[in-house]
Coordinates of C-alpha atoms and ligand atoms in Angstrom, one line a residue:
M1 CA 139.2 85.4 115.1
T2 CA 138.5 86.8 118.6
Q3 CA 134.9 87.6 119.3
S4 CA 134.1 91.2 119.9
K5 CA 132.7 91.9 123.4
I6 CA 130.9 95.1 124.1
L7 CA 129.4 96.4 127.3
I8 CA 127.0 99.3 126.9
K9 CA 126.9 100.9 130.3
G10 CA 124.2 102.9 132.1
A11 CA 121.7 103.6 129.3
R12 CA 117.9 103.4 129.5
I13 CA 117.2 100.1 127.7
V14 CA 113.8 100.2 126.0
D15 CA 112.7 96.9 124.6
P16 CA 108.9 96.4 124.5
S17 CA 109.4 92.9 123.1
Q18 CA 110.5 91.9 126.7
G19 CA 108.6 94.6 128.6
I20 CA 111.9 96.3 129.5
N21 CA 112.3 100.0 130.1
R22 CA 114.9 100.6 132.7
I23 CA 118.5 101.8 133.2
D24 CA 120.8 98.8 133.0
N25 CA 123.9 97.4 131.2
L26 CA 123.7 95.5 127.9
F27 CA 126.4 92.9 127.1
I28 CA 127.2 91.9 123.5
K29 CA 129.3 88.9 122.7
G30 CA 130.3 88.2 119.1
K31 CA 127.2 88.7 116.9
K32 CA 124.7 88.2 119.7
I33 CA 123.2 89.8 122.7
E34 CA 124.7 88.1 125.7
K35 CA 122.6 89.5 128.5
I36 CA 120.9 92.5 130.1
G37 CA 122.1 93.4 133.6
G38 CA 124.2 91.3 135.9
S39 CA 127.9 91.5 136.5
G40 CA 131.0 90.9 134.4
G41 CA 132.5 92.9 131.6
K42 CA 136.1 92.2 132.0
D43 CA 137.9 92.6 128.7
Y44 CA 134.8 94.1 127.1
E45 CA 134.9 97.3 125.1
V46 CA 133.0 99.7 127.4
I47 CA 130.7 102.2 125.9
D48 CA 129.6 104.7 128.5
A49 CA 126.0 105.5 127.5
G50 CA 124.7 107.3 130.6
G51 CA 121.8 109.6 129.6
C52 CA 121.2 107.6 126.4
I53 CA 118.5 105.3 125.2
V54 CA 119.3 101.8 123.9
T55 CA 116.8 100.1 121.6
P56 CA 116.6 97.0 119.4
G57 CA 118.1 98.1 116.0
L58 CA 115.6 100.3 114.2
I59 CA 114.0 98.9 111.0
D60 CA 112.8 100.9 108.1
V61 CA 110.3 99.0 105.9
H62 CA 110.1 101.6 103.2
T63 CA 113.2 103.1 101.4
H64 CA 114.2 103.8 97.8
L65 CA 117.8 103.0 97.2
R66 CA 117.7 103.6 93.4
E67 CA 120.1 100.8 92.5
P68 CA 120.1 99.5 89.8
G69 CA 119.7 102.4 87.4
G70 CA 119.6 105.6 89.6
E71 CA 123.1 105.5 91.1
D72 CA 123.5 109.2 90.9
S73 CA 120.8 109.6 93.5
E74 CA 121.7 106.7 95.8
T75 CA 123.2 103.3 95.8
I76 CA 122.6 100.4 98.1
L77 CA 126.0 101.2 99.8
S78 CA 125.3 105.0 100.2
G79 CA 121.7 104.3 101.3
S80 CA 122.8 101.8 103.9
A81 CA 125.4 104.4 105.1
A82 CA 122.6 106.9 105.6
A83 CA 120.6 104.2 107.3
V84 CA 123.1 103.4 110.0
A85 CA 123.8 107.1 110.5
G86 CA 120.0 107.4 111.2
G87 CA 120.0 104.4 113.6
F88 CA 118.6 101.8 111.3
T89 CA 120.2 98.3 111.3
T90 CA 117.7 96.9 108.8
I91 CA 116.0 98.5 105.8
M92 CA 113.7 97.3 103.1
C93 CA 114.1 98.7 99.6
M94 CA 111.4 99.3 97.1
P95 CA 111.4 97.9 93.5
N96 CA 110.9 101.1 91.4
T97 CA 114.5 100.9 90.2
N98 CA 115.6 100.7 86.6
P99 CA 115.3 97.9 85.7
P100 CA 112.7 97.3 88.4
I101 CA 113.0 94.5 91.0
D102 CA 110.5 92.4 89.2
N103 CA 112.3 89.1 88.7
A104 CA 114.6 86.7 90.7
E105 CA 117.8 88.0 88.9
V106 CA 117.3 91.5 90.0
V107 CA 116.5 90.4 93.6
K108 CA 119.8 88.5 93.6
F109 CA 121.6 91.5 92.2
V110 CA 120.2 93.6 95.1
L111 CA 121.1 90.9 97.7
D112 CA 124.6 90.7 96.4
K113 CA 125.1 94.5 96.8
A114 CA 123.3 94.2 100.2
S115 CA 125.9 91.6 101.4
K116 CA 128.5 94.5 101.3
A117 CA 126.3 97.2 102.7
H118 CA 126.6 98.9 106.1
C119 CA 123.3 97.4 107.4
K120 CA 120.9 94.6 106.4
V121 CA 119.0 95.4 103.3
Y122 CA 115.9 93.3 102.2
P123 CA 114.4 93.8 98.8
V124 CA 110.7 94.2 98.1
A125 CA 109.8 93.0 94.6
A126 CA 107.2 94.3 92.2
I127 CA 103.6 93.0 92.2
T128 CA 103.5 93.4 88.4
K129 CA 106.0 93.1 85.6
K130 CA 107.8 96.4 84.9
I131 CA 105.4 97.9 87.5
E132 CA 103.0 98.4 84.7
G133 CA 100.0 97.0 86.6
K134 CA 99.2 94.4 83.9
E135 CA 100.7 91.1 84.6
L136 CA 101.8 89.5 88.0
T137 CA 105.5 88.8 88.5
E138 CA 106.8 85.2 89.1
M139 CA 106.0 85.5 92.8
G140 CA 107.2 82.0 93.8
E141 CA 110.6 82.3 92.2
I142 CA 111.0 85.8 93.5
I143 CA 110.3 84.8 97.1
K144 CA 112.7 81.8 96.8
S145 CA 115.4 84.3 95.8
G146 CA 114.9 86.4 98.9
A147 CA 112.4 89.2 98.5
V148 CA 110.3 89.9 101.7
G149 CA 107.1 91.3 100.1
F150 CA 105.6 92.7 97.0
S151 CA 104.8 96.3 96.0
D152 CA 104.3 98.5 93.0
D153 CA 105.0 101.5 95.3
G154 CA 105.2 104.8 93.6
K155 CA 102.1 103.6 91.8
P156 CA 98.8 102.1 92.9
V157 CA 97.6 98.8 91.7
V158 CA 94.9 100.2 89.5
S159 CA 93.3 96.9 88.5
G160 CA 91.2 95.4 91.2
E161 CA 91.6 92.0 89.5
I162 CA 95.4 92.2 89.6
L163 CA 95.2 93.2 93.3
R164 CA 92.9 90.3 94.0
N165 CA 95.2 87.8 92.3
A166 CA 98.2 89.2 94.1
L167 CA 96.5 88.9 97.5
E168 CA 95.5 85.4 96.7
Y169 CA 98.9 84.1 95.5
S170 CA 101.0 85.9 98.1
Q171 CA 99.2 83.9 100.8
M172 CA 101.1 80.8 99.6
F173 CA 104.3 82.5 100.5
G174 CA 103.2 84.2 103.8
V175 CA 104.2 87.7 102.7
P176 CA 102.1 90.8 102.5
I177 CA 101.1 92.8 99.5
I178 CA 102.2 96.4 100.1
T179 CA 100.1 99.1 98.5
H180 CA 100.5 102.7 97.6
T181 CA 96.9 103.6 97.8
E182 CA 96.1 106.3 95.3
D183 CA 93.3 106.7 92.8
P184 CA 95.1 108.3 89.9
A185 CA 92.0 109.8 88.4
L186 CA 91.3 111.7 91.7
A187 CA 94.9 112.6 92.1
H188 CA 95.2 113.6 88.4
D189 CA 98.1 116.0 88.0
G190 CA 98.1 117.4 91.5
V191 CA 101.4 118.4 93.2
M192 CA 100.4 119.1 96.8
H193 CA 97.5 118.6 99.2
E194 CA 94.2 120.0 97.9
G195 CA 93.0 122.7 100.3
D196 CA 93.1 126.5 100.9
I197 CA 96.9 126.6 100.6
S198 CA 97.0 124.9 97.2
T199 CA 94.4 127.4 96.0
E200 CA 96.3 130.3 97.4
L201 CA 99.5 129.2 95.8
G202 CA 97.9 128.4 92.5
L203 CA 99.0 124.7 92.6
V204 CA 96.9 121.8 91.5
G205 CA 95.8 119.8 94.6
I206 CA 95.7 116.1 95.4
P207 CA 92.5 115.5 97.4
D208 CA 92.6 113.2 100.4
I209 CA 89.9 111.1 98.8
S210 CA 92.5 110.0 96.2
E211 CA 94.0 108.0 99.1
T212 CA 90.9 107.0 101.1
A213 CA 88.8 105.9 98.2
M214 CA 91.5 103.6 96.9
L215 CA 92.3 102.4 100.5
A216 CA 88.6 101.4 101.0
R217 CA 88.8 99.3 97.8
D218 CA 92.1 97.7 98.8
L219 CA 90.6 96.8 102.2
I220 CA 87.5 95.3 100.6
I221 CA 89.6 93.1 98.3
A222 CA 91.9 92.1 101.2
E223 CA 88.8 91.1 103.1
Y224 CA 87.4 89.1 100.2
T225 CA 90.6 87.2 99.5
G226 CA 91.7 86.8 103.1
G227 CA 95.2 88.0 102.0
R228 CA 97.6 90.2 103.9
L229 CA 97.7 93.8 103.1
H230 CA 100.3 96.4 104.2
V231 CA 99.4 100.0 103.4
C232 CA 102.2 102.5 102.7
H233 CA 102.5 106.0 104.0
L234 CA 99.1 107.0 105.3
S235 CA 98.5 110.7 104.9
A236 CA 94.8 111.4 105.5
A237 CA 92.8 111.6 108.7
Y238 CA 90.1 109.2 107.4
S239 CA 92.6 106.5 106.5
P240 CA 93.2 105.1 110.1
I241 CA 89.5 105.0 110.6
L242 CA 89.1 102.8 107.5
I243 CA 91.9 100.6 108.8
K244 CA 90.5 100.3 112.3
N245 CA 87.1 99.4 110.8
A246 CA 88.6 96.7 108.5
R247 CA 90.5 95.2 111.4
M248 CA 87.3 94.9 113.4
R249 CA 85.9 92.8 110.6
G250 CA 89.0 90.6 110.7
V251 CA 90.9 92.0 107.7
Q252 CA 94.6 91.3 107.9
V253 CA 95.9 94.7 107.4
T254 CA 99.0 96.6 108.7
C255 CA 100.1 100.1 107.8
E256 CA 102.8 102.8 108.2
V257 CA 103.2 106.5 108.5
T258 CA 106.2 108.7 107.6
P259 CA 108.0 111.2 109.9
H260 CA 107.1 113.9 107.4
H261 CA 103.4 113.2 107.6
L262 CA 103.6 113.1 111.4
T263 CA 105.4 116.5 111.6
L264 CA 104.6 118.7 108.6
T265 CA 101.4 120.2 107.1
D266 CA 100.7 121.8 103.7
E267 CA 101.8 125.1 105.2
I268 CA 105.4 124.1 104.6
V269 CA 105.0 124.6 100.8
K270 CA 104.1 128.2 101.4
E271 CA 106.6 128.7 104.3
L272 CA 109.5 127.4 102.1
D273 CA 108.3 129.4 99.1
Y274 CA 107.6 126.5 96.7
D275 CA 110.7 124.6 97.6
S276 CA 110.3 121.4 95.7
N277 CA 111.9 119.5 98.6
T278 CA 108.4 119.7 100.1
K279 CA 106.9 117.8 97.1
V280 CA 106.1 114.3 98.1
N281 CA 103.5 111.7 97.3
P282 CA 101.2 111.4 99.1
P283 CA 101.5 115.0 100.0
V284 CA 101.7 116.4 103.6
R285 CA 98.2 117.5 104.4
S286 CA 96.3 119.6 106.9
A287 CA 96.9 120.0 110.7
K288 CA 93.7 117.9 111.2
D289 CA 95.3 115.1 109.2
R290 CA 98.6 115.3 111.0
I291 CA 97.0 115.2 114.4
A292 CA 94.8 112.2 113.4
L293 CA 97.9 110.3 112.2
Q294 CA 99.7 111.0 115.5
K295 CA 96.7 109.7 117.4
A296 CA 96.4 106.6 115.3
L297 CA 100.0 105.8 116.0
V298 CA 99.5 106.2 119.7
N299 CA 96.4 104.1 119.6
D300 CA 98.1 101.2 117.8
I301 CA 96.1 101.6 114.6
I302 CA 99.3 102.6 112.7
D303 CA 101.9 99.9 113.1
C304 CA 105.1 101.4 111.8
I305 CA 107.0 104.6 111.3
A306 CA 108.7 104.2 107.9
T307 CA 110.7 106.9 106.1
D308 CA 109.8 106.5 102.4
H309 CA 113.4 107.7 101.9
A310 CA 113.2 108.9 98.3
P311 CA 116.5 110.4 97.1
H312 CA 116.5 112.6 94.0
P313 CA 119.6 114.5 92.6
P314 CA 119.6 118.4 92.5
Q315 CA 119.3 118.5 88.7
E316 CA 115.9 116.7 89.0
K317 CA 114.7 118.5 92.1
D318 CA 115.8 122.0 91.1
K319 CA 112.9 122.3 88.8
E320 CA 109.7 124.3 89.0
Y321 CA 107.3 122.9 91.6
N322 CA 105.1 121.3 89.0
Y323 CA 107.9 119.5 87.2
A324 CA 110.0 118.3 90.1
P325 CA 109.8 114.7 91.1
F326 CA 107.9 113.6 94.3
G327 CA 110.0 112.5 97.2
M328 CA 112.3 113.5 100.1
V329 CA 115.2 111.8 101.9
G330 CA 114.3 110.6 105.4
L331 CA 116.8 108.0 106.8
E332 CA 119.0 110.5 108.6
T333 CA 116.3 112.8 110.0
A334 CA 113.7 110.3 111.2
V335 CA 115.0 109.8 114.8
G336 CA 115.6 113.5 115.3
L337 CA 112.1 114.4 114.1
V338 CA 110.4 111.7 116.1
F339 CA 112.2 112.9 119.3
S340 CA 111.9 116.6 118.6
E341 CA 108.2 116.6 117.6
L342 CA 106.7 113.6 119.3
I343 CA 108.8 112.3 122.2
H344 CA 109.9 115.6 123.8
K345 CA 106.4 117.0 123.3
K346 CA 105.0 114.0 125.1
K347 CA 102.9 113.0 122.2
L348 CA 104.5 109.5 121.9
T349 CA 106.2 107.3 124.5
L350 CA 109.6 105.7 124.0
D351 CA 107.9 102.3 124.1
A352 CA 105.5 103.2 121.3
M353 CA 108.3 104.6 119.3
V354 CA 110.4 101.4 119.6
K355 CA 107.3 99.3 118.7
A356 CA 106.7 101.4 115.6
M357 CA 110.4 101.6 114.5
S358 CA 111.6 98.1 115.4
V359 CA 109.3 95.5 117.0
N360 CA 106.4 95.8 114.6
P361 CA 108.4 96.0 111.4
A362 CA 110.3 92.8 112.4
R363 CA 107.0 91.0 113.1
I364 CA 105.1 92.2 110.0
F365 CA 107.8 91.3 107.6
N366 CA 109.2 88.3 109.5
L367 CA 112.7 89.8 109.7
P368 CA 115.4 89.1 112.3
G369 CA 115.6 91.8 114.9
G370 CA 113.1 93.8 116.9
T371 CA 114.3 92.5 120.2
L372 CA 117.3 92.6 122.6
K373 CA 116.6 89.1 124.0
P374 CA 119.7 87.2 125.0
G375 CA 120.8 85.0 122.1
S376 CA 119.3 87.2 119.4
L377 CA 121.5 89.1 116.9
A378 CA 123.1 92.2 118.4
D379 CA 121.4 94.8 116.3
V380 CA 121.4 97.8 118.6
T381 CA 120.7 101.5 118.3
I382 CA 121.9 104.1 120.9
I383 CA 120.2 107.5 120.9
D384 CA 121.1 110.6 122.8
P385 CA 117.7 112.2 123.4
N386 CA 119.2 115.5 124.4
R387 CA 121.8 116.0 121.7
E388 CA 121.0 119.1 119.7
W389 CA 122.0 119.3 116.1
V390 CA 121.2 121.0 112.9
V391 CA 120.2 119.2 109.7
E392 CA 122.9 120.0 107.1
A393 CA 123.1 118.7 103.6
R394 CA 126.9 118.4 103.8
N395 CA 126.6 116.0 106.8
F396 CA 124.3 113.5 105.0
R397 CA 125.7 110.1 104.1
S398 CA 123.0 109.8 101.5
K399 CA 124.1 110.8 98.0
S400 CA 121.0 113.1 97.9
S401 CA 119.9 115.9 100.2
N402 CA 116.4 116.7 99.0
S403 CA 115.0 117.3 102.5
P404 CA 112.5 120.0 103.6
F405 CA 114.2 119.8 107.0
L406 CA 117.5 121.3 106.0
R407 CA 118.8 123.9 108.5
R408 CA 116.3 122.8 111.1
S409 CA 117.4 122.4 114.7
L410 CA 116.5 119.0 116.2
K411 CA 116.9 117.5 119.6
G412 CA 117.6 113.8 119.7
K413 CA 120.2 111.9 117.6
T414 CA 121.5 108.5 116.9
V415 CA 125.0 108.3 118.4
M416 CA 125.8 104.6 117.7
T417 CA 124.5 101.9 115.5
I418 CA 125.6 98.3 116.0
V419 CA 124.8 95.6 113.4
E420 CA 125.3 92.0 114.4
G421 CA 127.8 93.0 117.1
S422 CA 129.9 95.4 115.0
I423 CA 129.8 99.1 115.3
K424 CA 128.7 100.5 112.0
Y425 CA 128.2 104.1 113.0
S426 CA 129.5 106.2 115.9
D427 CA 129.0 109.9 116.8
T428 CA 129.7 109.9 120.5
Ligands
LIG501 O1 107.2 110.8 97.1 C1 107.4 109.7 96.6 N1 108.5 109.3 96.0 N2 106.4 108.9 96.7 C2 106.4 107.7 96.1 O2 105.4 107.0 96.2 C3 107.6 107.3 95.3 C4 108.8 108.0 95.7 C5 109.9 107.9 94.8 O3 110.2 106.8 94.3 O4 110.6 108.9 94.5
LIG502 ZN1 107.8 104.9 98.5

């Protein structure tokens, strides 16, 4: 078989793993990056990328692909199609499927489906059997079968003892414990952020202390055990302060924020008139929280931007606000939102974006990627920062379209996604 040869010409190459941010040519040969700059390119497929940005393939450490068991909302194949359309070459999928990814067999099932997917898909396995919070899964076997971390995401680990044991055992395998930090008693049956707007709308609120109180506990247990903790989807202004503080004490903690928590506030529930596509857990909070999260990202307190892509079918979401499930799709809008709301508004640099969406995810979860170094796998994303487009449900590759961003105009779009040297998405 002849090796594919691609020359991406004239784009701004942004690769913080090598301190590169300049206009140059990128050469791909077969599955690998050949070189940046220099001459050559005879018999290469030339992609004229003038005006575009080229980054190491984006990596999303938090998606829900619903397979097995929820194939009407998403499958590994459809979720991976949405991923490459969004510029992601690698994604991690959460274990709250049916059955859950809580044993080696289900990990193998997911990896088998992943081998036929549009991008690389790595499963996260459950911390506890059936995600019931009672008994640890067979962590050793699960890691051997190919999971990259453990999480009961969707639910907190309520028992401090279980979390302690998980943080102790997982050290043997060098993977983090990933927590959805929420005190269920404080969150009770809330459906949106607790504040003036929840009062005005007559909806039960989820206070920010439901996140921060549990986060403080998780950090203390991580400190005590010396284990590695990765905290999902921060939503509250006080959370990065707790993380920063814990890091200063030497706690091994990393964390993520979603595009929706970086760009929306609780106002959206009112603005979209109780549209259940705005219902997400943790909820989008106040402007103060949103600004604090943006600043924490800029200041390297938050490591990753992760989508928490959470597809739900219309028959589920078209319910009254109180009864609709939590979650919104995010793979196909992440780049557009980050460019429109952060990069173009000069709140985030391109380098910081690429760190949060590629370099750091690869480092934290020990995944291939996160770099354009010669000899590394050619996972590459090309973004046109000036492409204007409108978010439309009919254009989603995802099987679901539960997004609060429908009909929104965005500036900045993925125009090509290359996975191990082969073009998996193109909209040039
Ligand atoms: O909004 C959410 N949806 N938050 C979660 O933690 C779980 C997720 C889901 O699985 O739908
Ligand atoms: Zn999640």
